[in-house]
Amino acid sequence: MAILNLLFEHRDVEGIGNIDVWEANGGYEGVRKAAALEPQVIVDEIKTSGLRGRGGAGFPTWIKWNGLPKNYDAPHYVLCNADEGEPGTFKDRELILKIPHLLIEGMILAGFATYSKVGYVYIRGEYVEPAWQLRKAIDQAYAKGYLGKNILGTGRDFDIYIHMGAGSYECGEESALMSSLMGERGNPRLKFPHAPLPTVAGVWQAPTLINNVETYCAAAWIIKHSGEEYAKYGTEKSKGTKIMSVSGHVARTGNYEIEMGTPLMELLNMAGGVKDGVLKAVIPGGSSVQIMRPEQCEKINLDYESCGANGTLLGSGGFMVFNDKTDIVQLMRRTSQFYMHESCGKCTPCREGTRWLFKILDRIASGNGQKGDVELLLDVCSQIDGRSYCGLGDAAAWPIVGAIKAFRSEFDYWIEHKRSPIGNTFVPPVVEAVNPVLALTSV
Amino acid sequence: MIQNGINTLADSYITHPVAQPEDKMQFSEEAVAELEEIISHYPERKAACLPALWIAQREYGGHLTPAAIREVATRLGTSQTEVEGVATFYTMYNLRPRGRHHLEVCTCLTCAVMGAYDVVHALEHALDISIGETTADGEFTLSEAECLNYCGNATVVQVGDHYFPDISPSNCLNLVEELRKSEKYTPALLADSLVKIQTPGASLKGGGSFKAEEI
């Protein structure tokens, strides 16, 4: 198990964003193949592959694809969630920037499979460069007849429109994204079972399919090759590959496409090991998941089950590495500031709770912590977790509970001594990389 | 109070999508054509609220005035309050004027750990302003951004439609000097790029302010 470039196969080919180069490298073969297939065959192929949603939750993709009404009677919509906002994640940016045609292919296939005629790509407003590449790619695909009316003579129509966001983390949540697409504030809505699934009543109350960029890209790969081929990779329940965005104190940051089930430490080694010091902590799946100590990291394999069994989540693949010069309390203060800023304000536990979390953590990290503050934090977290419309509330609480569990002594040190156990700074000097395995033995 | 079956009391709280007498519609003919094109992508006019606000931000020179919001409401046939709600929700809509270059320093997790606050302090010192302020000459606005999702190249600074990666306290001053000379990366050009991206065929026409070769 190691690096396995399925989606990234042609990433480094010169001019691959251009449709001619893309076609010369086997591009749009999947669409040509699917043009002759019944929609149900496409869904079944996705089912065979065992693909699960790559946006964070890991929901089986085929169930969504299978859930839309199987006729053209009323409009259906295919949405692509490219509102990548999870701190630590930058895979969708690279997918759209380097290989935009793979996403377009995936969306066309989803359109065929779900009897949809219109697709929207919701891209965050900051991603101007990737979005511009996608604009170019879509215009080229229209010119070649892969989009528009009567695609490849099949009689099926499919249009893709780009919808730019305007700066909101909350809009990466599917129901908030739909609100935003409809021209409203990005507030989430009630979820199943209290409200119908998006596949029944989504955007404009029409059946809607919504997936992450990486999921559509994987679907395009699966239809081009085959579901069985994809299912050969990965573990029993987590099939295929996952793109991990490695950042922080590592020698070689960047996106690594790995086979599901690759040991966490192996990915760290691939990225050149910890920079400037020894490993202190890893956040494996973006800021919303629990932080892991080095001894926990050794046990984790990067798949949905192994991460879950070890008390964290694979999430969106924002893999952040921190060395021993990182102050965890300050890190959590910054995390809670993020969620405070991004809470949309719809439900009270999240709107008020994220503010209190920040206030308490700010108090601790500025040397004014009081006895009992840690218990207070845990109490506030328990009042947010599971009590908001969307996952933002949970995501604000989990990392703080996780950090207190893993690094309780640092919180206590701050409260008792009114200063950082590390030295009050976020800025360690840079030296050469060391082998993380060797570095671990000195912990 | 109910008159002729209409609840007049409730109606009085609704801001009608009618322009104030002193407002002058400022969208150019080209902008109106772009707006109508984008509206045609959606089943209802109201859905084009976000793109319409981007057009307004460009047409009104980089920030949204109350008149701009009223114009968007009028053109979309929706209420001023509704558009105002949208404009105040999203952080990229400027409700106040910004400098000619808006420096947004990402200080979220990875960037913070990799020294984003040092960059912020270096910029504050060099420009003689603090976070959220604009220089006296109207050249720069400095703000802190939440995760810009380019964590592999921390620290990242967004200026207009461009990300500047790997910014450190030492090279941020060069960036400032370069930007001072540059005509690009302004808030209005950012809005222009975002509108062009949503217009089908824009890349075939050469694409306005944003050139793909620059990527």
Short mmCIF file of N, CA, C and O in Angstrom, two decimals, chain A residues 295-372:
data_model
loop_
_atom_site.label_atom_id
_atom_site.label_comp_id
_atom_site.label_asym_id
_atom_site.label_seq_id
_atom_site.Cartn_x
_atom_site.Cartn_y
_atom_site.Cartn_z
N GLU A 295 1.81 8.02 19.44
CA GLU A 295 1.61 6.58 19.68
C GLU A 295 0.29 6.10 19.09
O GLU A 295 0.17 4.95 18.66
N GLN A 296 -0.71 7.00 19.02
CA GLN A 296 -1.98 6.63 18.36
C GLN A 296 -1.78 6.57 16.85
O GLN A 296 -2.35 5.70 16.19
N CYS A 297 -0.95 7.49 16.33
CA CYS A 297 -0.73 7.55 14.88
C CYS A 297 -0.18 6.23 14.35
O CYS A 297 -0.50 5.81 13.24
N GLU A 298 0.65 5.58 15.14
CA GLU A 298 1.25 4.33 14.69
C GLU A 298 0.23 3.24 14.45
O GLU A 298 0.47 2.32 13.69
N LYS A 299 -0.90 3.35 15.14
CA LYS A 299 -1.92 2.30 15.02
C LYS A 299 -2.89 2.54 13.87
O LYS A 299 -3.63 1.66 13.47
N ILE A 300 -2.91 3.78 13.38
CA ILE A 300 -3.97 4.15 12.43
C ILE A 300 -3.59 3.80 10.99
O ILE A 300 -2.49 4.09 10.53
N ASN A 301 -4.54 3.18 10.29
CA ASN A 301 -4.45 3.07 8.84
C ASN A 301 -5.43 4.08 8.26
O ASN A 301 -6.49 4.32 8.82
N LEU A 302 -5.06 4.65 7.11
CA LEU A 302 -5.92 5.68 6.55
C LEU A 302 -7.07 5.07 5.74
O LEU A 302 -7.01 4.95 4.53
N ASP A 303 -8.08 4.64 6.46
CA ASP A 303 -9.35 4.27 5.85
C ASP A 303 -10.44 4.62 6.85
O ASP A 303 -10.15 4.94 8.01
N TYR A 304 -11.71 4.56 6.42
CA TYR A 304 -12.79 5.03 7.28
C TYR A 304 -12.88 4.23 8.57
O TYR A 304 -13.07 4.79 9.65
N GLU A 305 -12.72 2.91 8.49
CA GLU A 305 -12.92 2.07 9.67
C GLU A 305 -11.80 2.24 10.68
O GLU A 305 -12.05 2.40 11.87
N SER A 306 -10.55 2.17 10.22
CA SER A 306 -9.43 2.25 11.14
C SER A 306 -9.40 3.60 11.85
O SER A 306 -9.16 3.68 13.06
N CYS A 307 -9.66 4.67 11.11
CA CYS A 307 -9.69 6.00 11.74
C CYS A 307 -10.79 6.06 12.78
O CYS A 307 -10.59 6.55 13.89
N GLY A 308 -11.96 5.53 12.41
CA GLY A 308 -13.09 5.55 13.35
C GLY A 308 -12.80 4.75 14.60
O GLY A 308 -13.12 5.17 15.71
N ALA A 309 -12.15 3.60 14.44
CA ALA A 309 -11.86 2.73 15.58
C ALA A 309 -10.86 3.40 16.53
O ALA A 309 -10.83 3.08 17.72
N ASN A 310 -10.04 4.31 16.01
CA ASN A 310 -9.04 4.96 16.86
C ASN A 310 -9.49 6.33 17.35
O ASN A 310 -8.68 7.13 17.82
N GLY A 311 -10.76 6.62 17.21
CA GLY A 311 -11.29 7.85 17.80
C GLY A 311 -11.08 9.10 16.98
O GLY A 311 -11.14 10.20 17.50
N THR A 312 -10.84 8.93 15.69
CA THR A 312 -10.75 10.12 14.84
C THR A 312 -11.52 9.82 13.56
O THR A 312 -12.29 8.87 13.51
N LEU A 313 -11.36 10.64 12.53
CA LEU A 313 -12.09 10.42 11.28
C LEU A 313 -11.17 10.70 10.10
O LEU A 313 -10.24 11.49 10.21
N LEU A 314 -11.45 10.03 8.98
CA LEU A 314 -10.66 10.29 7.78
C LEU A 314 -11.08 11.63 7.16
O LEU A 314 -10.27 12.30 6.53
N GLY A 315 -12.33 11.99 7.38
CA GLY A 315 -12.83 13.31 6.94
C GLY A 315 -12.55 13.59 5.48
O GLY A 315 -12.70 12.72 4.63
N SER A 316 -12.13 14.80 5.21
CA SER A 316 -11.89 15.20 3.83
C SER A 316 -10.44 14.99 3.42
O SER A 316 -10.06 15.29 2.29
N GLY A 317 -9.62 14.49 4.31
CA GLY A 317 -8.23 14.20 3.95
C GLY A 317 -7.26 15.36 4.16
O GLY A 317 -6.22 15.42 3.53
N GLY A 318 -7.62 16.28 5.05
CA GLY A 318 -6.69 17.38 5.37
C GLY A 318 -5.72 16.93 6.45
O GLY A 318 -6.02 17.00 7.63
N PHE A 319 -4.57 16.48 6.02
CA PHE A 319 -3.62 15.79 6.90
C PHE A 319 -2.61 16.81 7.41
O PHE A 319 -1.73 17.24 6.67
N MET A 320 -2.77 17.22 8.67
CA MET A 320 -1.90 18.28 9.20
C MET A 320 -0.95 17.69 10.24
O MET A 320 -1.38 16.99 11.15
N VAL A 321 0.31 18.00 10.08
CA VAL A 321 1.35 17.44 10.95
C VAL A 321 1.93 18.56 11.81
O VAL A 321 2.21 19.65 11.30
N PHE A 322 2.10 18.28 13.09
CA PHE A 322 2.66 19.30 13.99
C PHE A 322 3.86 18.74 14.72
O PHE A 322 3.82 17.61 15.22
N ASN A 323 4.92 19.53 14.82
CA ASN A 323 6.11 19.07 15.55
C ASN A 323 6.02 19.49 17.02
O ASN A 323 5.05 20.10 17.45
N ASP A 324 7.08 19.14 17.78
CA ASP A 324 7.01 19.33 19.23
C ASP A 324 7.11 20.79 19.65
O ASP A 324 7.10 21.08 20.84
N LYS A 325 7.24 21.71 18.71
CA LYS A 325 7.27 23.13 19.07
C LYS A 325 5.90 23.78 18.89
O LYS A 325 5.77 25.00 18.86
N THR A 326 4.88 22.94 18.72
CA THR A 326 3.52 23.46 18.52
C THR A 326 2.77 23.45 19.85
O THR A 326 2.73 22.42 20.53
N ASP A 327 2.19 24.58 20.19
CA ASP A 327 1.39 24.67 21.40
C ASP A 327 -0.05 24.25 21.08
O ASP A 327 -0.73 24.93 20.31
N ILE A 328 -0.48 23.15 21.67
CA ILE A 328 -1.81 22.62 21.33
C ILE A 328 -2.93 23.56 21.79
O ILE A 328 -3.94 23.69 21.12
N VAL A 329 -2.74 24.23 22.91
CA VAL A 329 -3.80 25.13 23.40
C VAL A 329 -3.99 26.30 22.43
O VAL A 329 -5.11 26.66 22.09
N GLN A 330 -2.87 26.85 21.97
CA GLN A 330 -2.97 27.94 20.98
C GLN A 330 -3.60 27.44 19.68
O GLN A 330 -4.38 28.14 19.04
N LEU A 331 -3.24 26.22 19.31
CA LEU A 331 -3.80 25.62 18.10
C LEU A 331 -5.32 25.50 18.23
O LEU A 331 -6.06 25.83 17.30
N MET A 332 -5.77 25.06 19.40
CA MET A 332 -7.22 24.89 19.60
C MET A 332 -7.92 26.25 19.69
O MET A 332 -9.05 26.41 19.26
N ARG A 333 -7.21 27.23 20.22
CA ARG A 333 -7.77 28.59 20.26
C ARG A 333 -8.04 29.06 18.83
O ARG A 333 -9.10 29.59 18.52
N ARG A 334 -7.07 28.81 17.94
CA ARG A 334 -7.23 29.22 16.55
C ARG A 334 -8.34 28.42 15.87
O ARG A 334 -9.12 28.97 15.08
N THR A 335 -8.41 27.12 16.19
CA THR A 335 -9.47 26.28 15.61
C THR A 335 -10.84 26.81 16.01
O THR A 335 -11.74 26.95 15.18
N SER A 336 -10.99 27.13 17.31
CA SER A 336 -12.30 27.58 17.77
C SER A 336 -12.63 28.96 17.19
O SER A 336 -13.80 29.27 16.95
N GLN A 337 -11.60 29.76 16.92
CA GLN A 337 -11.83 31.06 16.27
C GLN A 337 -12.42 30.85 14.89
O GLN A 337 -13.34 31.56 14.46
N PHE A 338 -11.89 29.85 14.18
CA PHE A 338 -12.40 29.52 12.84
C PHE A 338 -13.88 29.18 12.90
O PHE A 338 -14.68 29.73 12.14
N TYR A 339 -14.26 28.28 13.82
CA TYR A 339 -15.67 27.86 13.86
C TYR A 339 -16.58 28.99 14.34
O TYR A 339 -17.72 29.10 13.91
N MET A 340 -16.05 29.83 15.23
CA MET A 340 -16.85 30.98 15.68
C MET A 340 -17.15 31.89 14.48
O MET A 340 -18.27 32.35 14.29
N HIS A 341 -16.12 32.12 13.67
CA HIS A 341 -16.28 32.99 12.51
C HIS A 341 -17.23 32.40 11.48
O HIS A 341 -18.00 33.11 10.85
N GLU A 342 -17.17 31.07 11.32
CA GLU A 342 -17.91 30.44 10.23
C GLU A 342 -19.31 29.96 10.61
O GLU A 342 -20.07 29.56 9.74
N SER A 343 -19.63 29.93 11.90
CA SER A 343 -20.97 29.51 12.29
C SER A 343 -21.99 30.44 11.63
O SER A 343 -21.85 31.66 11.70
N CYS A 344 -23.01 29.86 10.99
CA CYS A 344 -23.92 30.71 10.22
C CYS A 344 -24.90 31.45 11.11
O CYS A 344 -25.52 32.41 10.67
N GLY A 345 -25.07 30.99 12.35
CA GLY A 345 -25.93 31.71 13.27
C GLY A 345 -27.36 31.22 13.30
O GLY A 345 -28.21 31.81 13.95
N LYS A 346 -27.64 30.13 12.59
CA LYS A 346 -29.03 29.68 12.55
C LYS A 346 -29.45 29.03 13.86
O LYS A 346 -30.49 29.36 14.41
N CYS A 347 -28.65 28.08 14.36
CA CYS A 347 -29.09 27.43 15.61
C CYS A 347 -28.27 27.88 16.81
O CYS A 347 -27.06 28.04 16.74
N THR A 348 -28.95 28.02 17.92
CA THR A 348 -28.36 28.62 19.11
C THR A 348 -27.16 27.85 19.67
O THR A 348 -26.16 28.46 20.01
N PRO A 349 -27.22 26.52 19.81
CA PRO A 349 -26.07 25.83 20.42
C PRO A 349 -24.76 26.12 19.70
O PRO A 349 -23.73 26.34 20.33
N CYS A 350 -24.82 26.19 18.37
CA CYS A 350 -23.62 26.43 17.59
C CYS A 350 -23.24 27.90 17.63
O CYS A 350 -22.09 28.26 17.88
N ARG A 351 -24.21 28.79 17.41
CA ARG A 351 -23.92 30.23 17.36
C ARG A 351 -23.32 30.70 18.68
O ARG A 351 -22.30 31.38 18.70
N GLU A 352 -23.95 30.32 19.79
CA GLU A 352 -23.47 30.78 21.10
C GLU A 352 -22.30 29.92 21.58
O GLU A 352 -21.33 30.43 22.13
N GLY A 353 -22.43 28.62 21.36
CA GLY A 353 -21.42 27.69 21.88
C GLY A 353 -20.05 27.93 21.30
O GLY A 353 -19.04 27.93 22.02
N THR A 354 -19.98 28.17 19.98
CA THR A 354 -18.66 28.39 19.37
C THR A 354 -18.02 29.66 19.93
O THR A 354 -16.81 29.72 20.12
N ARG A 355 -18.86 30.66 20.25
CA ARG A 355 -18.32 31.88 20.85
C ARG A 355 -17.76 31.62 22.25
O ARG A 355 -16.69 32.11 22.60
N TRP A 356 -18.49 30.84 23.03
CA TRP A 356 -18.01 30.53 24.38
C TRP A 356 -16.74 29.69 24.33
O TRP A 356 -15.83 29.93 25.12
N LEU A 357 -16.69 28.75 23.40
CA LEU A 357 -15.46 27.94 23.28
C LEU A 357 -14.27 28.85 23.01
O LEU A 357 -13.21 28.73 23.63
N PHE A 358 -14.46 29.79 22.08
CA PHE A 358 -13.35 30.69 21.76
C PHE A 358 -12.98 31.56 22.96
O PHE A 358 -11.81 31.73 23.28
N LYS A 359 -13.99 32.09 23.64
CA LYS A 359 -13.71 32.98 24.78
C LYS A 359 -12.93 32.24 25.86
O LYS A 359 -11.98 32.79 26.43
N ILE A 360 -13.33 31.01 26.14
CA ILE A 360 -12.66 30.26 27.21
C ILE A 360 -11.23 29.91 26.78
O ILE A 360 -10.28 30.08 27.54
N LEU A 361 -11.10 29.44 25.53
CA LEU A 361 -9.76 29.06 25.06
C LEU A 361 -8.86 30.29 24.95
O LEU A 361 -7.66 30.22 25.23
N ASP A 362 -9.44 31.42 24.55
CA ASP A 362 -8.67 32.65 24.46
C ASP A 362 -8.19 33.08 25.85
O ASP A 362 -7.06 33.52 26.02
N ARG A 363 -9.07 32.89 26.81
CA ARG A 363 -8.72 33.22 28.21
C ARG A 363 -7.56 32.34 28.67
O ARG A 363 -6.59 32.83 29.25
N ILE A 364 -7.65 31.05 28.39
CA ILE A 364 -6.57 30.14 28.81
C ILE A 364 -5.28 30.51 28.10
O ILE A 364 -4.22 30.64 28.72
N ALA A 365 -5.36 30.71 26.77
CA ALA A 365 -4.14 30.91 25.97
C ALA A 365 -3.58 32.32 26.10
O ALA A 365 -2.57 32.64 25.48
N SER A 366 -4.26 33.18 26.86
CA SER A 366 -3.65 34.49 27.12
C SER A 366 -3.24 34.60 28.59
O SER A 366 -2.97 35.69 29.08
N GLY A 367 -3.21 33.47 29.28
CA GLY A 367 -2.70 33.46 30.64
C GLY A 367 -3.71 33.86 31.70
O GLY A 367 -3.36 34.19 32.82
N ASN A 368 -5.00 33.86 31.34
CA ASN A 368 -6.03 34.22 32.32
C ASN A 368 -6.95 33.05 32.65
O ASN A 368 -8.07 33.24 33.12
N GLY A 369 -6.47 31.85 32.38
CA GLY A 369 -7.30 30.68 32.62
C GLY A 369 -7.61 30.49 34.10
O GLY A 369 -6.82 30.88 34.96
N GLN A 370 -8.78 29.94 34.36
CA GLN A 370 -9.17 29.71 35.75
C GLN A 370 -9.34 28.23 35.99
O GLN A 370 -9.59 27.47 35.06
N LYS A 371 -9.22 27.85 37.24
CA LYS A 371 -9.44 26.45 37.59
C LYS A 371 -10.84 26.03 37.15
O LYS A 371 -11.78 26.79 37.32
N GLY A 372 -10.96 24.85 36.58
CA GLY A 372 -12.27 24.39 36.14
C GLY A 372 -12.60 24.78 34.70
O GLY A 372 -13.64 24.40 34.19
#
